[in-house]
mmCIF file of C-alpha atoms and ligand atoms in Angstrom:
data_model
loop_
_atom_site.group_PDB
_atom_site.id
_atom_site.type_symbol
_atom_site.label_atom_id
_atom_site.label_comp_id
_atom_site.label_asym_id
_atom_site.label_seq_id
_atom_site.Cartn_x
_atom_site.Cartn_y
_atom_site.Cartn_z
ATOM 1 C CA MET T 1 -7.942 -3.086 18.962
ATOM 2 C CA THR T 2 -10.656 -4.489 20.720
ATOM 3 C CA ASP T 3 -13.471 -4.974 18.943
ATOM 4 C CA PRO T 4 -14.482 -9.143 18.967
ATOM 5 C CA ARG T 5 -13.881 -9.080 14.989
ATOM 6 C CA PHE T 6 -10.590 -8.293 14.183
ATOM 7 C CA ALA T 7 -9.174 -11.224 16.358
ATOM 8 C CA GLY T 8 -11.108 -13.250 13.574
ATOM 9 C CA ILE T 9 -11.857 -17.163 13.950
ATOM 10 C CA GLY T 10 -11.493 -20.773 11.936
ATOM 11 C CA MET T 11 -9.773 -19.770 8.470
ATOM 12 C CA THR T 12 -8.873 -15.320 10.550
ATOM 13 C CA SER T 13 -8.066 -16.903 13.551
ATOM 14 C CA ALA T 14 -3.510 -15.399 15.053
ATOM 15 C CA ARG T 15 -2.536 -19.503 13.261
ATOM 16 C CA THR T 16 -4.058 -18.421 9.453
ATOM 17 C CA ARG T 17 -2.344 -15.928 9.475
ATOM 18 C CA ASP T 18 1.137 -16.957 11.432
ATOM 19 C CA ARG T 19 0.976 -19.370 7.982
ATOM 20 C CA LEU T 20 0.397 -16.460 5.860
ATOM 21 C CA VAL T 21 3.273 -14.284 8.043
ATOM 22 C CA GLN T 22 5.604 -18.052 7.996
ATOM 23 C CA ARG T 23 5.517 -17.845 3.161
ATOM 24 C CA LEU T 24 5.917 -13.917 2.293
ATOM 25 C CA ARG T 25 9.423 -14.480 4.513
ATOM 26 C CA ASP T 26 9.318 -17.998 2.545
ATOM 27 C CA GLN T 27 9.324 -15.970 -0.406
ATOM 28 C CA GLY T 28 12.255 -13.503 0.345
ATOM 29 C CA ILE T 29 10.319 -10.505 3.407
ATOM 30 C CA ALA T 30 12.624 -10.423 5.622
ATOM 31 C CA ASN T 31 11.914 -6.276 7.390
ATOM 32 C CA LEU T 32 10.473 -8.717 10.867
ATOM 33 C CA ALA T 33 8.013 -4.782 12.109
ATOM 34 C CA VAL T 34 6.688 -5.421 8.375
ATOM 35 C CA LEU T 35 6.279 -8.675 8.886
ATOM 36 C CA ASP T 36 4.842 -8.622 12.708
ATOM 37 C CA ARG T 37 2.414 -5.508 11.353
ATOM 38 C CA ILE T 38 0.901 -8.201 8.593
ATOM 39 C CA ARG T 39 0.559 -10.665 11.421
ATOM 40 C CA ASN T 40 -1.298 -8.222 13.569
ATOM 41 C CA LEU T 41 -3.332 -6.371 10.782
ATOM 42 C CA PRO T 42 -6.784 -8.515 10.221
ATOM 43 C CA ARG T 43 -6.733 -8.812 6.719
ATOM 44 C CA HIS T 44 -10.107 -10.056 6.773
ATOM 45 C CA ILE T 45 -12.099 -6.746 7.465
ATOM 46 C CA PHE T 46 -10.707 -5.127 4.599
ATOM 47 C CA VAL T 47 -12.732 -7.829 2.014
ATOM 48 C CA ASP T 48 -16.510 -8.827 2.209
ATOM 49 C CA GLU T 49 -17.194 -11.175 4.596
ATOM 50 C CA ALA T 50 -18.469 -13.675 2.041
ATOM 51 C CA LEU T 51 -14.811 -13.754 0.331
ATOM 52 C CA ALA T 52 -13.625 -13.331 4.628
ATOM 53 C CA SER T 53 -12.054 -17.087 4.485
ATOM 54 C CA ARG T 54 -9.990 -16.553 1.376
ATOM 55 C CA ALA T 55 -8.022 -13.402 3.211
ATOM 56 C CA TYR T 56 -4.985 -15.208 4.541
ATOM 57 C CA GLU T 57 -4.516 -16.572 0.957
ATOM 58 C CA ASP T 58 -1.306 -15.041 -0.295
ATOM 59 C CA THR T 59 -3.693 -14.028 -2.793
ATOM 60 C CA ALA T 60 -5.290 -10.769 -4.401
ATOM 61 C CA LEU T 61 -9.090 -10.141 -3.421
ATOM 62 C CA PRO T 62 -12.437 -8.877 -4.974
ATOM 63 C CA ILE T 63 -13.470 -5.272 -3.224
ATOM 64 C CA GLY T 64 -16.215 -4.027 -4.952
ATOM 65 C CA PHE T 65 -15.798 -1.234 -8.028
ATOM 66 C CA GLY T 66 -13.765 -4.211 -10.512
ATOM 67 C CA GLN T 67 -10.677 -2.654 -7.829
ATOM 68 C CA THR T 68 -8.601 -5.551 -6.367
ATOM 69 C CA ILE T 69 -7.034 -5.552 -2.412
ATOM 70 C CA SER T 70 -3.003 -5.779 -2.579
ATOM 71 C CA GLN T 71 -1.585 -9.239 -2.776
ATOM 72 C CA PRO T 72 0.605 -9.202 0.878
ATOM 73 C CA TYR T 73 3.192 -10.699 -0.306
ATOM 74 C CA ILE T 74 2.927 -7.184 -2.948
ATOM 75 C CA VAL T 75 1.986 -5.876 -0.268
ATOM 76 C CA ALA T 76 4.826 -6.315 2.075
ATOM 77 C CA ARG T 77 7.646 -6.454 -0.667
ATOM 78 C CA MET T 78 6.520 -2.919 -1.772
ATOM 79 C CA THR T 79 6.477 -1.843 2.574
ATOM 80 C CA GLU T 80 9.868 -3.452 2.659
ATOM 81 C CA ALA T 81 11.586 -1.798 -0.510
ATOM 82 C CA LEU T 82 9.640 1.872 0.202
ATOM 83 C CA LEU T 83 11.533 1.622 4.397
ATOM 84 C CA GLU T 84 14.440 0.747 2.864
ATOM 85 C CA GLY T 85 16.796 3.869 4.348
ATOM 86 C CA PRO T 86 16.499 6.901 6.318
ATOM 87 C CA PRO T 87 12.760 5.764 9.003
ATOM 88 C CA LEU T 88 10.186 8.011 6.847
ATOM 89 C CA ARG T 89 8.303 11.516 7.406
ATOM 90 C CA LYS T 90 6.052 11.283 4.858
ATOM 91 C CA VAL T 91 4.148 9.347 2.682
ATOM 92 C CA LEU T 92 1.959 9.935 -0.808
ATOM 93 C CA GLU T 93 0.113 6.680 -0.751
ATOM 94 C CA VAL T 94 -1.275 7.047 -5.068
ATOM 95 C CA GLY T 95 -4.721 3.420 -4.820
ATOM 96 C CA THR T 96 -6.291 4.130 -1.477
ATOM 97 C CA GLY T 97 -8.152 1.231 -2.448
ATOM 98 C CA CYS T 98 -9.178 -0.881 0.935
ATOM 99 C CA GLY T 99 -6.775 1.166 2.188
ATOM 100 C CA TYR T 100 -5.131 -2.031 3.773
ATOM 101 C CA GLN T 101 -1.957 -0.998 1.894
ATOM 102 C CA SER T 102 -2.213 2.470 4.485
ATOM 103 C CA ALA T 103 -3.136 0.356 7.442
ATOM 104 C CA VAL T 104 0.231 -1.816 7.177
ATOM 105 C CA LEU T 105 2.095 0.444 6.681
ATOM 106 C CA ALA T 106 0.933 3.631 8.791
ATOM 107 C CA PRO T 107 2.711 2.482 12.606
ATOM 108 C CA LEU T 108 5.521 2.176 10.112
ATOM 109 C CA VAL T 109 5.853 6.060 8.902
ATOM 110 C CA GLU T 110 4.819 9.377 10.138
ATOM 111 C CA ARG T 111 1.596 10.797 8.588
ATOM 112 C CA ILE T 112 0.593 9.534 5.258
ATOM 113 C CA TYR T 113 -1.401 11.601 2.255
ATOM 114 C CA SER T 114 -3.100 9.239 0.300
ATOM 115 C CA ILE T 115 -5.576 9.798 -2.699
ATOM 116 C CA GLU T 116 -8.204 7.938 -4.157
ATOM 117 C CA ARG T 117 -10.510 7.699 -7.141
ATOM 118 C CA ILE T 118 -13.063 5.709 -6.676
ATOM 119 C CA SER T 119 -15.086 7.606 -3.720
ATOM 120 C CA GLY T 120 -16.849 4.780 -3.117
ATOM 121 C CA LEU T 121 -13.779 2.957 -2.042
ATOM 122 C CA LEU T 122 -12.537 5.842 -0.499
ATOM 123 C CA GLU T 123 -15.232 6.458 2.181
ATOM 124 C CA ARG T 124 -15.387 2.562 3.472
ATOM 125 C CA ALA T 125 -11.295 3.133 3.902
ATOM 126 C CA LYS T 126 -12.263 6.074 5.473
ATOM 127 C CA GLU T 127 -14.038 3.952 7.848
ATOM 128 C CA ARG T 128 -11.877 0.215 8.969
ATOM 129 C CA LEU T 129 -8.843 2.807 8.902
ATOM 130 C CA LYS T 130 -11.102 5.030 12.080
ATOM 131 C CA GLU T 131 -12.656 1.673 12.815
ATOM 132 C CA LEU T 132 -9.236 0.307 13.338
ATOM 133 C CA GLY T 133 -8.173 2.535 15.901
ATOM 134 C CA VAL T 134 -5.008 5.157 12.221
ATOM 135 C CA ARG T 135 -4.876 7.686 12.897
ATOM 136 C CA ASN T 136 -2.645 9.019 10.554
ATOM 137 C CA VAL T 137 -3.224 8.405 7.528
ATOM 138 C CA ARG T 138 -5.430 11.689 5.635
ATOM 139 C CA PHE T 139 -7.594 10.856 2.727
ATOM 140 C CA LYS T 140 -8.445 12.485 -0.970
ATOM 141 C CA LEU T 141 -10.176 11.368 -3.661
ATOM 142 C CA GLY T 142 -9.299 12.642 -6.779
ATOM 143 C CA ASP T 143 -5.936 11.970 -9.965
ATOM 144 C CA GLY T 144 -2.899 10.558 -7.425
ATOM 145 C CA SER T 145 -1.553 10.575 -10.956
ATOM 146 C CA GLU T 146 -1.128 14.248 -10.124
ATOM 147 C CA GLY T 147 0.156 14.256 -6.502
ATOM 148 C CA TRP T 148 -1.203 15.995 -3.509
ATOM 149 C CA LYS T 149 0.717 19.244 -4.645
ATOM 150 C CA SER T 150 0.294 21.116 -1.204
ATOM 151 C CA MET T 151 1.401 17.996 0.242
ATOM 152 C CA ALA T 152 4.575 17.998 -1.197
ATOM 153 C CA PRO T 153 7.476 17.418 -1.098
ATOM 154 C CA PHE T 154 7.055 13.408 -0.102
ATOM 155 C CA ASP T 155 10.186 11.451 1.776
ATOM 156 C CA GLY T 156 8.391 8.659 -0.021
ATOM 157 C CA ILE T 157 6.277 7.686 -1.936
ATOM 158 C CA ILE T 158 4.046 3.615 -2.884
ATOM 159 C CA VAL T 159 1.585 3.472 -5.426
ATOM 160 C CA ALA T 160 -0.619 0.920 -6.330
ATOM 161 C CA ALA T 161 -1.203 1.200 -9.922
ATOM 162 C CA ALA T 162 0.533 0.922 -12.932
ATOM 163 C CA ALA T 163 0.457 3.706 -15.995
ATOM 164 C CA LEU T 164 2.858 2.666 -18.600
ATOM 165 C CA THR T 165 5.545 5.893 -17.569
ATOM 166 C CA VAL T 166 6.387 7.016 -14.003
ATOM 167 C CA PRO T 167 3.911 10.487 -13.624
ATOM 168 C CA GLU T 168 6.653 13.331 -14.335
ATOM 169 C CA GLU T 169 3.967 14.919 -11.138
ATOM 170 C CA LEU T 170 5.598 12.078 -8.682
ATOM 171 C CA LEU T 171 9.083 12.339 -9.512
ATOM 172 C CA ALA T 172 8.731 16.275 -8.771
ATOM 173 C CA GLN T 173 6.988 15.889 -5.935
ATOM 174 C CA LEU T 174 9.029 14.095 -4.133
ATOM 175 C CA GLU T 175 12.418 14.833 -1.996
ATOM 176 C CA VAL T 176 15.663 14.902 -2.433
ATOM 177 C CA ASN T 177 16.910 11.088 -1.117
ATOM 178 C CA GLY T 178 13.111 10.151 -1.253
ATOM 179 C CA ARG T 179 11.912 7.196 -2.023
ATOM 180 C CA LEU T 180 9.161 6.120 -5.543
ATOM 181 C CA ILE T 181 8.317 3.085 -5.281
ATOM 182 C CA VAL T 182 5.661 2.567 -8.156
ATOM 183 C CA PRO T 183 4.696 -0.344 -10.483
ATOM 184 C CA ALA T 184 4.991 0.443 -14.155
ATOM 185 C CA GLY T 185 5.205 -0.965 -18.033
ATOM 186 C CA THR T 186 1.950 -1.938 -20.282
ATOM 187 C CA GLU T 187 -0.559 -4.540 -18.719
ATOM 188 C CA GLY T 188 1.271 -8.144 -18.854
ATOM 189 C CA GLN T 189 4.852 -6.021 -18.763
ATOM 190 C CA GLN T 190 4.487 -4.175 -15.856
ATOM 191 C CA GLN T 191 7.703 -3.858 -13.762
ATOM 192 C CA LEU T 192 8.034 -3.168 -9.725
ATOM 193 C CA LEU T 193 10.556 0.388 -9.757
ATOM 194 C CA ARG T 194 12.702 1.659 -7.241
ATOM 195 C CA ILE T 195 13.381 4.898 -7.854
ATOM 196 C CA VAL T 196 15.263 7.523 -5.896
ATOM 197 C CA ARG T 197 14.867 10.449 -6.243
ATOM 198 C CA ARG T 198 19.266 12.544 -6.255
ATOM 199 C CA GLU T 199 20.429 15.885 -6.128
ATOM 200 C CA GLN T 200 21.213 15.315 -9.952
ATOM 201 C CA GLY T 201 18.764 13.103 -11.340
ATOM 202 C CA TYR T 202 17.185 10.004 -10.733
ATOM 203 C CA GLU T 203 18.205 6.177 -10.400
ATOM 204 C CA ARG T 204 16.118 3.037 -11.030
ATOM 205 C CA ARG T 205 16.486 -0.100 -9.236
ATOM 206 C CA VAL T 206 14.145 -2.744 -11.279
ATOM 207 C CA LEU T 207 12.929 -4.429 -8.433
ATOM 208 C CA GLY T 208 10.538 -7.822 -10.625
ATOM 209 C CA PRO T 209 7.722 -8.296 -12.798
ATOM 210 C CA VAL T 210 4.089 -7.059 -10.951
ATOM 211 C CA SER T 211 0.238 -7.377 -11.767
ATOM 212 C CA PHE T 212 -1.362 -3.770 -10.644
ATOM 213 C CA VAL T 213 -4.532 -2.540 -12.378
ATOM 214 C CA PRO T 214 -4.417 0.174 -14.998
ATOM 215 C CA LEU T 215 -3.896 4.722 -13.049
ATOM 216 C CA VAL T 216 -6.650 5.222 -14.366
ATOM 217 C CA GLY T 217 -7.095 9.354 -15.109
ATOM 218 C CA GLY T 218 -8.872 12.057 -13.518
ATOM 219 C CA VAL T 219 -12.289 10.653 -11.158
ATOM 220 C CA GLY T 220 -15.164 8.462 -10.587
HETATM 221 N N1 LIG J 1 -3.690 -0.490 -2.080
HETATM 222 C C1 LIG J 1 -4.796 -0.613 -1.742
HETATM 223 C C2 LIG J 1 -4.695 -1.794 -4.293
HETATM 224 C C3 LIG J 1 -5.203 -0.840 -4.593
HETATM 225 S S1 LIG J 1 -5.742 -0.926 -5.777
HETATM 226 C C4 LIG J 1 -4.656 -2.255 -1.375
HETATM 227 O O1 LIG J 1 -4.436 -2.018 -0.050
HETATM 228 O O2 LIG J 1 -5.056 -3.450 -1.713
HETATM 229 C C5 LIG J 1 -5.452 0.031 -6.709
HETATM 230 C C6 LIG J 1 -6.052 1.541 -6.704
HETATM 231 O O3 LIG J 1 -5.329 2.810 -6.610
HETATM 232 C C7 LIG J 1 -7.655 1.265 -6.780
HETATM 233 O O4 LIG J 1 -8.003 1.219 -6.014
HETATM 234 C C8 LIG J 1 -7.703 2.722 -7.849
HETATM 235 O O5 LIG J 1 -9.394 3.180 -8.117
HETATM 236 C C9 LIG J 1 -6.720 3.073 -7.714
HETATM 237 N N2 LIG J 1 -6.157 4.219 -8.624
HETATM 238 C C10 LIG J 1 -5.736 3.818 -10.166
HETATM 239 N N3 LIG J 1 -5.878 4.704 -10.661
HETATM 240 C C11 LIG J 1 -5.512 6.174 -9.954
HETATM 241 C C12 LIG J 1 -5.433 6.772 -9.977
HETATM 242 N N4 LIG J 1 -4.975 7.935 -10.789
HETATM 243 N N5 LIG J 1 -5.833 8.065 -8.608
HETATM 244 C C13 LIG J 1 -5.655 7.411 -7.392
HETATM 245 N N6 LIG J 1 -6.479 5.964 -7.471
HETATM 246 C C14 LIG J 1 -5.667 5.448 -8.451
#
């Protein structure tokens, strides 16, 4: 990361990032690899320049096409919940968006397969990750609620948009003992779930209330 834009100045400086990481710790994020990655990864390059000074606030921000970059706390919480357990080799991500979640997760797993339905977002995310030197993410334009069948099964799946109920295909593409982190429910009533596939059925744990954009069918 030698690009001077990545270092940041003023409101995007290392000190501002440290404050964000401290805040995440105070809110209960304990995984040091996750905290470290968030400290070292510039979030300001994932948002419009006009919003760069707000990139280290713990808040969602617009990324165009009516979508948002997730709140850092949510990215940290989901990443931590996904990593809990044996090391992950193959992770499916639904909802690439600006690519921030993929970039946080990339050095912590072997390989990511990331699906986004809006091509404008996908293309920008690809460019950013390339600039950052992230090379273990494969992207696809498509409807992530159908998963990525040719690459299945996955030992981890992480979903950044909420459906009323958890898509069947995602459950089906989960390996035995694999885990799925997914928001589900109606607007205003969504819960973040951690689902683990067992030999016989699925174990569910509710991680808490969340607010995600809807999981939309088809490619837009
Ligand atoms: N992971 C992003 C969050 C993006 S917001 C981050 O790091 O900030 C959720 C994204 O899910 C949006 O970009 C939206 O277009 C996408 N999305 C919604 N429904 C989808 C679907 N069925 N398949 C793939 N992507 C979807």
